[in-house]
Amino acid sequence: MEMRKLDAAWEVKGFWPWVPLKGTSMEIGNELLGVTEWIPATVPGGVHEDLYRAGHIPDPYVDRNSLAVEWVENRWWVYRGRFARPELEPDCRIELVLAGLDYEAIVSLNGRRLGEHEGMYEPAVYDVTELLGERESAELQIILKQAPDEMGQIGKTSETFTQKSRFNYKWDFSTRLVHVGIWEGVWLRVRRAVSLDELALHADVREDGTGLVSVSALARVEAGTERATAELELLDPDGQAVLRWSGPVADGEVKAELEVPRPRLWFPNGYGEQPLYELRLRLFADGRLAEETCRRTGIRRLEYRRNPGGPDDALPYTFVVNGRPVYIQGANLTPLDHLYGNVGAERYGWIARLARRANLNLLRVWGGGLIEKEELYDLCDRLGILVWQEFIQSSSGIDNEPSKKPRFLELLGRSAVQALKTRRNHVSLAVWSGGNELMSAPDRPSTYEDSNLAYLRALVAEHDPQRLFLPTSASGPRQYITSEKGVSHDVHGHWKYMGNPGHYPLYAEADHLFHSEFGVDGVSSAKSLRKFLSEPHRRPVSMEKSLVWRHHGEWWDTFGRDTELFGGFADLQAFSDASQWIQAEGLRFILEANRRRQGRQSGSIIWQLNEPWPNASCTNLVDYYMEPKMAYYWTRSAFEGTHASLDYRSLDAPAGSRLQAAVHLHLGPRLVAGLRGETDGLYGIGRPADAASEAGRSAGAALRSPWTASLQPSILGVRAEVRDLRGTLLHEQAFMLEGEGWRQSDGVERAAGASDGRPQANEEAGGERSAGAGSLGSPWQSGDGAGSGSSLRLGTFDWVVQETYNGLLLVRLLVEGTDAPPAEYYFSTRSPAVYAAALQPMAAALRAVPLGGWEQAPPEAGGPAASPLLRRSYVVVNDGSEAALHVRPEETTDGWWMEASEAYFTLLPGESRTVELSCAPRRGELFGAGAATRAADAGREGADADRSGDAPAEPTIAFRAFNQPLQA
């Protein structure tokens, strides 16, 4: 369909409620002037940013300023846009399409009312052909009424009555800052004799490997058209036409099934590539081209299976793509900003890139947030990130039962159908869900029997029948994680570090099938805190004693937890470092514990990837300013294809006790497939998926994993080391794979005959060295979940703990035969402040040596918005005599987003690590992204407070270790 963006000069003005409809006083006849003058407006966008730029409100993200702008949601806002009459050929009809009216609107054109509209997802559409023909220019007026008084996180779900995004009204990770504006686009749709109304694409793969693209389109044929026809053309990912189809538009429909021999298959991130085909649909009226539409899609088979060994009444939680079970490594996505109308392509691109780089393969678009903008789904298609899309419903605490109000159900149905029709064509879309944490009784998730959810299920069956609909998340039969056995399928929780040692047995010994929401909280970086906390509030403090800190994350106060584990904090940097350490430690353990049960347990979805406003502390991996936290990098490590993990039960390791923990080796799907000699295409059938540049390769031909040339089964194994923070080796233990093959038990592949690896001999520095043996047969045997990766228990790490000079112990697990970085675990001989010694000054000395200058980064799969602009590598060396803990880079100009190939790793004395940095200019940030507080620090005021100009020509990088100053 031909959609033209309305090229209008936009302004906005605020009024008291109802005033725009009256205009003048009834009593004295005076003009009612409004609460602001006309100011420049951004569309798409929201009024808050416009008011800030005009000087009417302070930066609402600083301190408690948001309380001072709550008046905005309680006013009416009038947008007006003037534009020239578009040039059109005769016999066309023009429709005005208003997408993202947030929330209730009255629309007029040239002074004539077109209608009223409620709802932020379904567009308002009006035929304006005659009105536009009356004059050379036009004025569009949109009156947005005050925001509805919807509930925030605490309330009654059964009483919700709108489809307004509820997180705006206060959630644990947000404040009350209710968006008002036009959050998507304003368009003119051109309709000729034949025009497109709807398009539905469905891709699949037959057993013989043939790809199928089913096309179903609804077209409008105007009266007087004698012959309406359609033409389809499918282009491969290289832009070459692979097939064409033509046929009639019969009763307003176009239906075709396109067969693609030897297709290049689309896989999730980590399982293969993401080749996208382009479908071109042309509509003809009496032989003349009337309209052309292009869509990109991938070819893949999507299935759902029940987990091996799961209860008979469990829902299918295993996603299967092209025959390969996919172990879900996901995160929950909140809206990127309270003011979601102002979020552009750059911010979507960078957060999607961070998701892919964290080894995520799924994003859950949470039901308390948004049906997201098209940019996000396009990025997920290109980057191989599956999408779990929830409809707009969420729990409320007091009751969590889905609303049955007739008007609510009408609005819910309209927004659901809009989402179904517009998002179903994305190859990344994997599952629909009725909403977040809907419960018909405490701790009992609602089911398909609920009439609200049954209604949504029927809509999915009608408009997108190929995809799974889950009633809610979690989907039960218990809502929350529990130590009780045999009652958990898909669960949520917890969201806190559960204490030392309580955290560890809870997660290590759980038996749920799927874990669709959980997290651990941690304080934001000191760099980010300084952007939204004014100088008096930049100190370690409990949220019980600071209203400003409480305003930025009341639920996520870690001060008491971190004080118990570390002692006390001298400054903000130390508090932030310590809090992020515990967040990363707690979250990594959950991810590894779930992954150790891979097969019976089918995935983890972290709460949460991002946050919509700057929190002092939160459960996010990436903060509001796109700064990845320590938990982000430890998540990436836990989700690496090849990774070793330690299954322990406490951070305490008293001298003289035995530190015993199972050692597991996790192997990614492509490595397992290569070692088993399988194809990298449709599992068991079809041609390879990654043969994008090898057209003509025969169906089923083997495509070996890139690991297989250098990593052989005979040398797979893990080496465990224990060192103090001066680098002294205290113990070493090896776990190797050899022998007769894999066996599988309870969904965990174990090395048959694996030894416990008991210590055998003393070696250097009084340490011990011992060997354990596992087994790995040839050929490899495949059990349930084959092709999705595997987890093997290699044996038991076992050591009699020795006292160290400061009580801290570093256990490293190194996967032999690979260049994978070691997994690092920290234990202590001293309790309860197990990590207090880490806050003492250490004789570390970091030195960073750049390997050349900044270079232009090549384009990446996500497109320009998801690609870095510059790239540079550094060798980071510790020249000191003690460890540099948790080494990471920091970009100090604040003009660039940055992501590192590795971060938050430990360098012992004399060690070095090569780190590649990728940077992109910060773009699209609101309110100067903390410029006001930076300006106040520098003694500037007014216009001088905003960031001026573009980003510095190049990033400036310094490296920092735990509780240490920056080292340039």
mmCIF file of N, CA and C in Angstrom, residues 305 336 410 645 736 840 897:
data_model
loop_
_atom_site.group_PDB
_atom_site.id
_atom_site.type_symbol
_atom_site.label_atom_id
_atom_site.label_comp_id
_atom_site.label_asym_id
_atom_site.label_seq_id
_atom_site.Cartn_x
_atom_site.Cartn_y
_atom_site.Cartn_z
ATOM 1 N N ARG A 305 6.806 -28.225 21.416
ATOM 2 C CA ARG A 305 6.754 -29.565 21.980
ATOM 3 C C ARG A 305 6.692 -29.489 23.498
ATOM 4 N N LEU A 336 11.232 1.307 26.067
ATOM 5 C CA LEU A 336 12.559 1.908 26.184
ATOM 6 C C LEU A 336 12.520 3.237 26.920
ATOM 7 N N GLU A 410 -14.039 -4.991 24.487
ATOM 8 C CA GLU A 410 -14.115 -4.437 23.139
ATOM 9 C C GLU A 410 -12.789 -3.781 22.752
ATOM 10 N N SER A 645 30.413 -24.430 34.069
ATOM 11 C CA SER A 645 29.787 -23.839 35.248
ATOM 12 C C SER A 645 30.031 -24.703 36.472
ATOM 13 N N MET A 736 38.030 -34.534 32.073
ATOM 14 C CA MET A 736 38.148 -34.824 30.647
ATOM 15 C C MET A 736 37.017 -35.745 30.203
ATOM 16 N N GLN A 840 39.092 -3.436 50.231
ATOM 17 C CA GLN A 840 40.367 -2.910 50.712
ATOM 18 C C GLN A 840 41.261 -2.564 49.527
ATOM 19 N N TRP A 897 27.687 5.478 22.826
ATOM 20 C CA TRP A 897 27.341 4.188 23.409
ATOM 21 C C TRP A 897 28.513 3.244 23.173
#
